[in-house]
């Protein structure tokens, strides 16, 4: 290992620990030792301290202990005499740096306006960790890059970022080179930065890099089952991230004030040494000294002097990222990183649907001889006949045929059109069926994007993803108003028929359920059992989706499970399902009840959309969604509860669920069903109100909806109880829940 790096990293660690000490002293002087210290919306305290030290930092005074531990980890700055070519001391100094950075960044949260420029996002809460974590797990994101610094020109920055987005690589941004970060460059170029665009700017100071690492630390604890504060933790974290989280640090540009054979600052070296503890190597466009494989990892820790154009391919090789680039013949870039991008009114060339014109999409199965594969027709005006700023009608009719295709799969495929189309750069797509809304941006128009290209996208993606059930696809894009209106009538009928068929399907109608074990890659004992009336807890897989997924790939994450003998009709327990779960949970579970949250409930991995929890005082249950950051009537936030429910364990009284399950006829039916719902987070209640009201009407308890409290009525059990008594909530009259 290079002595320059060791010296710089250890010296940088000393500097960082000093900085933390000064910041802490000042803060304690101002606020006192008892002052509460916490990042917003996490159950992992200050994650770095929790993971490495097992310390639950709650008050400012606790940080004194963290600081002392960091000091113990600081190595001696090597001199000619005591220089040893081992990584150990540098790595420990790296951990000291991380602790110091966590102190500095968490203290910033005492000032609510500390994120000066409006694009900096700061700490990512546990809700984001859970919703984004699954993308790293199921391969939608092959890994992440943490970018420190900036490129010479804005054009280079845009090119680099577009390439990462196109490859679906999540990008964290922190730190600067000579005061400037790539986030400044992207903001100047009008590029949207947020989680949906896979671009996450944390902060301009190098210390903000800690947010990428405390994200990784929480992933390791949430998903990897790594116990906080064990001595082995450091090695396990490295192994976990080495195997599961394919990440790297990209250090761009030389610092003016750095030593001339060092090129970048001591603090950056120290932070890099911290990242190496996570198994995240550093790749740089400047000629900093390299660190080659040492036996802990089979790849280099630092590679440098890589040309900007080659930096992404080199990083992909280095971390063995599995990048899937879609080859679609359209004139704009394409990738999941563009999925969440909006097209604002000022940037719009033309639009379709929304509240501006009639538009819908429909995918239908056809006899094979009626489908000419690859044919895309535009019937009505093409883009050159359209006027800037106007709205036009649009009907996207997709006709498919295949020997193994079933009518049931139509909706599964049709629902993917949103994702497929919105992954094009400069194209906005929202909604489904007849509530779609599309925009083509001015830039996309300038690059040559046409209406026909919607067809090109759908055609290519459908063939890629569904090749085992689809043989032929043809697409007709109608932009002629009269035609669209006529076809819309047909579409309405199809939608209604489908709803009757699927909405009416019950668990009793089928002999097979489907399993999902996708989340076992991080929660190894968790199995979702998906039934027509209970979808997977992440909300992404219904029974039909799983059935289609199995047809498409017999060795994928979904398998049919014969129900077999029914052991408990009310609780929802079947012999074969038990046997299946026993095997797939690696022997940790012997049975489970599909319709009870009190007795042997289904397990949870970590990516549930909501948590349902018992409120003993109210003899009922509350349901909270993961975007709700406030306090709930059980005295815990979503994050705190999530920490207890996840990991593939059965936790009676708590279940992770998908939103659609709340309006299901089987919603905790063994525990008393919907009448038990006493509280829901307001936004969730609003979001699902149509379906929930319909269900309650069906069950003859239509008045219940207005009796369900939200945070506006109560945030603690006493207030909740008073409220429920006032309105005579039926749960109060029911049998005790346990
Ligand atoms: Fe994970 Fe269950 Fe969703 Fe499958 S259905 S991805 S196992 S949460
Ligand atoms: Zn999951």
XYZ file of C-alpha atoms in Angstrom, residues 234-692:
459
model
C -16.756 -4.450 10.501
C -15.735 -7.566 8.655
C -19.355 -8.639 8.124
C -20.318 -5.263 6.756
C -17.519 -5.468 4.310
C -18.493 -8.965 3.246
C -22.173 -8.065 2.975
C -21.571 -5.012 0.872
C -18.899 -6.762 -1.105
C -21.386 -9.470 -2.114
C -24.695 -7.627 -2.212
C -24.240 -3.930 -2.659
C -22.228 -3.199 -5.718
C -21.030 0.281 -4.982
C -18.028 2.449 -5.675
C -16.783 5.944 -4.977
C -15.949 8.204 -7.904
C -13.499 10.955 -6.928
C -13.433 13.641 -9.618
C -10.924 16.436 -10.095
C -7.792 17.510 -8.246
C -7.968 19.866 -5.262
C -5.951 23.063 -5.616
C -4.976 23.227 -1.978
C -3.899 19.577 -1.737
C -0.293 18.496 -1.509
C 1.081 18.167 -5.052
C 1.884 14.429 -4.978
C -1.397 13.822 -3.211
C -3.722 15.722 -5.573
C -6.765 15.455 -3.330
C -7.248 16.591 0.259
C -6.429 14.585 3.376
C -10.082 14.586 4.353
C -11.026 12.923 1.079
C -8.409 10.213 1.630
C -9.694 9.705 5.140
C -13.279 9.395 3.891
C -12.145 6.978 1.192
C -10.501 4.867 3.892
C -13.880 4.833 5.636
C -15.615 3.716 2.440
C -13.104 0.913 1.959
C -14.379 -0.526 5.241
C -17.650 -1.019 3.411
C -15.903 -2.714 0.540
C -16.480 0.314 -1.679
C -13.449 0.968 -3.850
C -12.460 4.398 -5.132
C -12.025 5.189 -8.793
C -10.622 8.538 -9.838
C -9.793 10.567 -12.921
C -6.738 12.064 -11.231
C -3.465 10.307 -10.588
C -3.748 9.569 -6.893
C -1.718 6.577 -5.654
C -3.438 3.209 -6.165
C -4.218 0.517 -3.598
C -4.199 -2.966 -5.036
C -6.018 -6.101 -3.806
C -5.002 -7.163 -0.313
C -6.860 -10.349 0.374
C -9.898 -8.764 2.026
C -11.371 -7.994 -1.361
C -10.418 -9.492 -4.628
C -10.469 -6.136 -6.346
C -8.448 -2.969 -6.159
C -9.331 -0.456 -3.446
C -8.196 2.579 -5.379
C -7.710 2.884 -9.116
C -6.695 6.223 -10.454
C -5.813 8.209 -13.520
C -8.777 6.762 -15.386
C -9.990 8.907 -18.286
C -13.451 10.344 -17.726
C -14.856 8.430 -20.703
C -13.635 5.148 -19.300
C -14.519 5.670 -15.695
C -17.963 4.041 -15.821
C -16.945 0.916 -17.764
C -13.935 0.504 -15.455
C -16.098 0.817 -12.358
C -18.573 -1.706 -13.765
C -15.747 -4.167 -14.344
C -14.219 -3.490 -10.975
C -17.418 -4.092 -9.006
C -18.843 -6.624 -11.387
C -22.118 -4.750 -11.889
C -24.747 -6.499 -13.946
C -25.919 -3.719 -16.191
C -28.788 -4.312 -18.535
C -29.020 -1.655 -21.199
C -32.167 -1.733 -23.288
C -31.545 -1.404 -26.952
C -34.504 0.525 -28.260
C -34.501 2.275 -31.615
C -35.555 5.723 -30.406
C -33.688 9.033 -30.678
C -33.530 9.735 -26.903
C -31.674 8.055 -24.030
C -33.476 5.278 -22.228
C -33.108 3.855 -18.685
C -34.826 3.437 -15.319
C -33.052 6.541 -14.052
C -35.363 8.601 -16.251
C -38.517 6.951 -14.983
C -39.309 9.502 -12.313
C -38.448 12.525 -14.414
C -41.249 15.017 -15.027
C -41.731 17.294 -18.014
C -42.818 20.719 -16.838
C -45.296 22.796 -18.782
C -42.601 25.213 -19.982
C -40.502 22.318 -21.301
C -43.390 20.541 -22.986
C -43.738 20.261 -26.735
C -47.091 18.428 -26.867
C -49.220 16.425 -24.471
C -51.897 13.732 -24.510
C -54.586 12.944 -21.935
C -54.532 14.257 -18.392
C -57.396 16.670 -18.210
C -56.543 18.096 -21.619
C -57.675 15.457 -24.111
C -59.078 11.960 -24.396
C -56.411 9.264 -24.068
C -56.152 5.638 -23.007
C -54.063 2.502 -23.434
C -55.301 -1.009 -23.970
C -53.496 -4.305 -24.467
C -55.463 -7.151 -25.978
C -54.801 -10.751 -26.852
C -55.553 -11.639 -30.493
C -55.486 -14.798 -32.607
C -51.984 -15.303 -33.926
C -52.868 -14.766 -37.592
C -54.328 -11.343 -36.818
C -51.083 -9.982 -35.459
C -48.207 -8.952 -37.671
C -45.160 -8.844 -35.427
C -43.279 -5.554 -35.261
C -45.891 -3.485 -37.073
C -46.377 0.008 -35.650
C -48.926 2.351 -37.217
C -49.811 5.935 -36.417
C -53.394 6.651 -37.429
C -53.978 10.399 -37.428
C -51.532 13.304 -37.106
C -47.832 12.534 -36.414
C -45.675 14.967 -34.477
C -44.864 17.112 -37.521
C -48.586 17.842 -37.892
C -48.872 18.954 -34.280
C -48.527 22.446 -32.823
C -46.226 23.255 -29.931
C -48.014 23.588 -26.595
C -51.177 21.738 -27.689
C -52.923 18.627 -26.355
C -53.968 15.787 -28.684
C -56.110 12.672 -28.268
C -54.302 9.331 -28.129
C -55.313 5.674 -28.108
C -52.490 3.182 -27.716
C -53.784 -0.181 -28.839
C -51.350 -3.016 -28.272
C -52.268 -6.355 -29.781
C -50.391 -9.457 -28.738
C -50.398 -13.134 -29.561
C -48.557 -16.140 -28.241
C -49.133 -19.834 -27.792
C -48.815 -19.649 -24.010
C -50.555 -16.317 -23.633
C -53.665 -16.179 -21.437
C -56.287 -13.463 -21.325
C -55.502 -12.981 -17.624
C -52.058 -11.681 -18.511
C -53.413 -8.720 -20.471
C -53.611 -6.495 -17.393
C -50.217 -7.596 -16.119
C -48.571 -6.531 -19.355
C -50.689 -3.442 -19.837
C -49.713 -2.145 -16.411
C -46.048 -2.264 -17.405
C -46.593 0.280 -20.186
C -46.248 3.097 -17.681
C -42.792 2.004 -16.594
C -41.673 1.203 -20.135
C -42.674 4.552 -21.596
C -41.534 6.736 -18.725
C -37.991 5.359 -18.882
C -37.384 7.435 -22.031
C -35.453 10.643 -21.373
C -37.689 13.666 -21.921
C -40.926 11.685 -21.979
C -43.467 11.829 -19.169
C -46.101 9.157 -18.614
C -48.548 8.887 -15.751
C -51.483 6.662 -14.885
C -52.975 3.731 -16.720
C -56.049 2.722 -18.680
C -58.088 5.844 -19.490
C -56.427 8.113 -16.964
C -53.092 8.329 -18.736
C -51.233 11.566 -19.250
C -48.205 11.867 -21.507
C -45.867 14.664 -22.452
C -43.120 14.910 -25.030
C -40.529 17.498 -24.006
C -39.136 20.135 -26.349
C -35.698 18.531 -26.065
C -37.021 15.088 -26.965
C -38.877 16.625 -29.881
C -35.723 18.357 -31.048
C -33.871 15.042 -30.863
C -36.456 13.600 -33.199
C -38.902 11.787 -30.902
C -42.217 10.991 -32.651
C -45.556 9.470 -31.651
C -44.459 6.259 -33.360
C -41.631 5.983 -30.822
C -44.143 5.195 -28.048
C -44.791 2.069 -30.077
C -41.089 1.335 -30.540
C -40.580 1.428 -26.788
C -43.531 -0.781 -25.911
C -42.676 -3.225 -28.677
C -39.037 -3.627 -27.671
C -39.649 -3.866 -23.927
C -42.545 -6.313 -24.242
C -40.450 -8.579 -26.449
C -37.539 -8.374 -24.004
C -39.476 -9.045 -20.844
C -42.164 -11.408 -21.994
C -40.504 -13.453 -24.714
C -41.620 -16.737 -23.173
C -45.319 -15.930 -23.470
C -45.373 -13.503 -26.384
C -44.642 -14.348 -29.978
C -46.092 -11.356 -31.808
C -46.933 -7.760 -31.026
C -48.376 -5.014 -33.168
C -49.204 -1.508 -32.081
C -51.700 1.030 -33.373
C -51.399 4.604 -32.181
C -54.508 6.648 -32.893
C -54.305 10.429 -32.706
C -57.483 11.042 -34.655
C -60.143 12.387 -32.255
C -63.158 10.581 -33.716
C -61.342 7.242 -33.861
C -60.097 7.618 -30.294
C -63.617 8.339 -29.040
C -64.989 5.295 -30.826
C -62.302 2.933 -29.519
C -62.638 4.351 -26.045
C -66.121 2.824 -25.860
C -64.666 -0.604 -26.522
C -61.893 -0.010 -23.984
C -64.364 0.954 -21.260
C -66.193 -2.292 -21.727
C -62.969 -4.302 -21.563
C -61.867 -2.542 -18.355
C -65.236 -3.184 -16.706
C -65.234 -6.874 -17.669
C -61.730 -7.280 -16.296
C -62.639 -5.626 -13.013
C -65.585 -7.937 -12.547
C -63.477 -10.974 -13.303
C -60.502 -10.094 -11.096
C -62.183 -8.058 -8.393
C -64.601 -10.890 -7.767
C -61.908 -13.550 -7.447
C -61.613 -15.039 -3.963
C -59.123 -17.349 -2.291
C -61.739 -20.098 -2.387
C -61.925 -19.880 -6.199
C -58.394 -21.191 -6.684
C -56.518 -24.347 -5.750
C -53.128 -22.739 -5.893
C -51.530 -19.756 -4.252
C -48.205 -18.324 -5.355
C -45.087 -17.821 -3.317
C -42.641 -14.990 -3.700
C -39.102 -15.374 -2.457
C -37.569 -12.414 -4.215
C -36.744 -10.726 -0.918
C -34.792 -13.730 0.316
C -31.725 -12.197 -1.200
C -31.688 -9.983 1.868
C -34.260 -11.513 4.261
C -33.272 -15.164 3.818
C -36.143 -16.701 5.816
C -38.980 -14.595 4.452
C -41.639 -15.961 2.117
C -44.639 -14.007 0.828
C -47.664 -16.232 0.224
C -49.751 -14.457 -2.370
C -53.451 -15.229 -2.686
C -56.139 -13.633 -4.861
C -57.277 -11.648 -1.822
C -53.887 -10.856 -0.328
C -51.122 -9.467 -2.474
C -47.423 -9.392 -1.628
C -46.619 -6.969 1.154
C -44.532 -4.724 -1.095
C -47.675 -4.072 -3.127
C -45.926 -4.999 -6.355
C -47.134 -8.578 -6.847
C -50.730 -9.717 -7.024
C -51.797 -13.313 -7.483
C -52.190 -12.703 -11.207
C -48.793 -11.054 -11.479
C -47.201 -14.004 -9.748
C -49.024 -16.425 -11.984
C -47.804 -14.583 -15.070
C -44.322 -14.305 -13.631
C -44.248 -18.083 -13.131
C -45.390 -18.704 -16.721
C -42.701 -16.373 -17.952
C -39.940 -17.878 -15.875
C -40.452 -21.252 -14.226
C -37.292 -20.791 -12.175
C -38.055 -17.255 -11.039
C -39.083 -16.028 -7.588
C -42.747 -17.106 -7.863
C -43.934 -20.696 -7.598
C -47.428 -22.169 -7.476
C -48.259 -23.830 -4.141
C -51.165 -26.267 -3.954
C -53.258 -25.339 -0.944
C -53.939 -28.929 0.052
C -56.075 -29.782 3.058
C -57.583 -26.784 4.828
C -56.607 -26.934 8.511
C -58.117 -23.657 9.712
C -60.785 -22.202 7.419
C -61.267 -19.007 9.438
C -57.617 -18.248 10.155
C -56.582 -19.325 6.674
C -54.203 -22.247 7.189
C -53.548 -25.091 4.751
C -51.424 -28.187 5.082
C -49.383 -27.879 1.918
C -48.828 -24.188 2.439
C -47.410 -24.923 5.897
C -45.140 -27.600 4.484
C -43.942 -25.298 1.751
C -43.227 -22.461 4.156
C -41.356 -24.774 6.524
C -38.925 -25.626 3.754
C -38.616 -22.162 2.238
C -38.147 -20.407 5.576
C -35.193 -22.692 6.178
C -37.043 -24.396 8.998
C -37.694 -21.229 10.983
C -41.493 -21.379 10.552
C -43.823 -24.330 10.830
C -47.164 -22.730 10.071
C -48.828 -19.479 9.272
C -52.313 -18.002 9.086
C -53.218 -15.913 6.088
C -56.043 -14.014 7.769
C -54.768 -13.380 11.279
C -52.261 -10.874 12.584
C -52.533 -12.174 16.143
C -51.683 -15.839 15.733
C -48.844 -17.131 13.564
C -49.092 -14.231 11.129
C -47.249 -13.914 7.844
C -43.662 -12.739 8.148
C -42.282 -9.508 6.716
C -39.055 -8.839 4.885
C -38.562 -5.086 4.992
C -40.315 -3.540 2.009
C -43.933 -3.531 3.185
C -46.062 -0.614 1.989
C -47.823 -0.360 5.364
C -47.753 -1.796 8.853
C -50.894 -2.876 10.667
C -50.398 -2.904 14.437
C -52.600 -3.696 17.384
C -53.658 -0.770 19.602
C -54.495 -2.672 22.803
C -56.210 0.280 24.515
C -58.648 0.603 21.637
C -59.208 -3.101 21.079
C -58.416 -2.475 17.440
C -55.679 -1.924 14.897
C -53.979 1.006 13.278
C -52.456 1.135 9.805
C -49.598 3.408 8.863
C -47.873 3.810 5.504
C -44.166 4.230 5.082
C -44.334 7.857 4.019
C -45.863 8.872 7.330
C -43.092 10.242 9.512
C -45.121 11.338 12.551
C -45.976 9.532 15.766
C -48.658 6.835 15.776
C -51.042 5.909 18.611
C -48.917 2.902 19.584
C -46.150 5.288 20.607
C -43.845 4.352 17.747
C -43.092 5.880 14.376
C -43.293 3.778 11.241
C -39.514 3.456 11.264
C -39.339 2.140 14.806
C -42.045 -0.412 14.159
C -40.508 -1.440 10.866
C -37.291 -2.283 12.673
C -39.205 -4.798 14.792
C -41.468 -6.288 12.165
C -38.970 -6.986 9.385
C -36.352 -9.649 8.873
C -38.581 -12.670 8.231
C -39.905 -13.076 11.790
C -43.464 -13.724 12.967
C -44.392 -10.868 15.282
C -47.962 -11.362 16.572
C -49.829 -8.061 16.660
C -47.816 -6.578 13.794
C -47.900 -7.309 10.069
C -46.382 -5.723 7.021
C -48.996 -5.402 4.275
C -49.599 -4.056 0.782
C -52.092 -1.195 0.442
C -54.536 -3.243 -1.616
C -54.937 -5.777 1.183
C -56.655 -3.145 3.324
C -59.735 -3.191 1.092
C -59.668 -6.971 0.682
C -62.562 -9.118 1.885
C -59.983 -11.123 3.836
C -58.390 -8.204 5.680
C -57.513 -9.725 9.099
C -60.844 -11.519 8.802
C -59.919 -13.984 11.543
C -59.355 -11.119 14.007
C -62.617 -9.320 13.328
C -61.908 -7.674 9.967
C -62.394 -4.051 9.043
C -64.354 -3.165 12.172
C -61.027 -3.330 13.988
C -59.555 -0.387 12.066
C -59.449 2.503 14.509
C -56.685 4.669 13.042
C -54.950 5.242 9.718
C -52.440 7.811 8.552
C -54.449 10.486 6.742
C -52.719 10.331 3.397
C -53.126 6.557 3.250
C -56.804 6.814 4.150
C -57.341 9.327 1.369
C -55.369 7.360 -1.157
C -57.354 4.149 -0.776
C -60.714 5.707 0.055
C -62.626 4.625 -3.062
C -61.758 0.968 -2.718
C -62.095 0.907 1.050
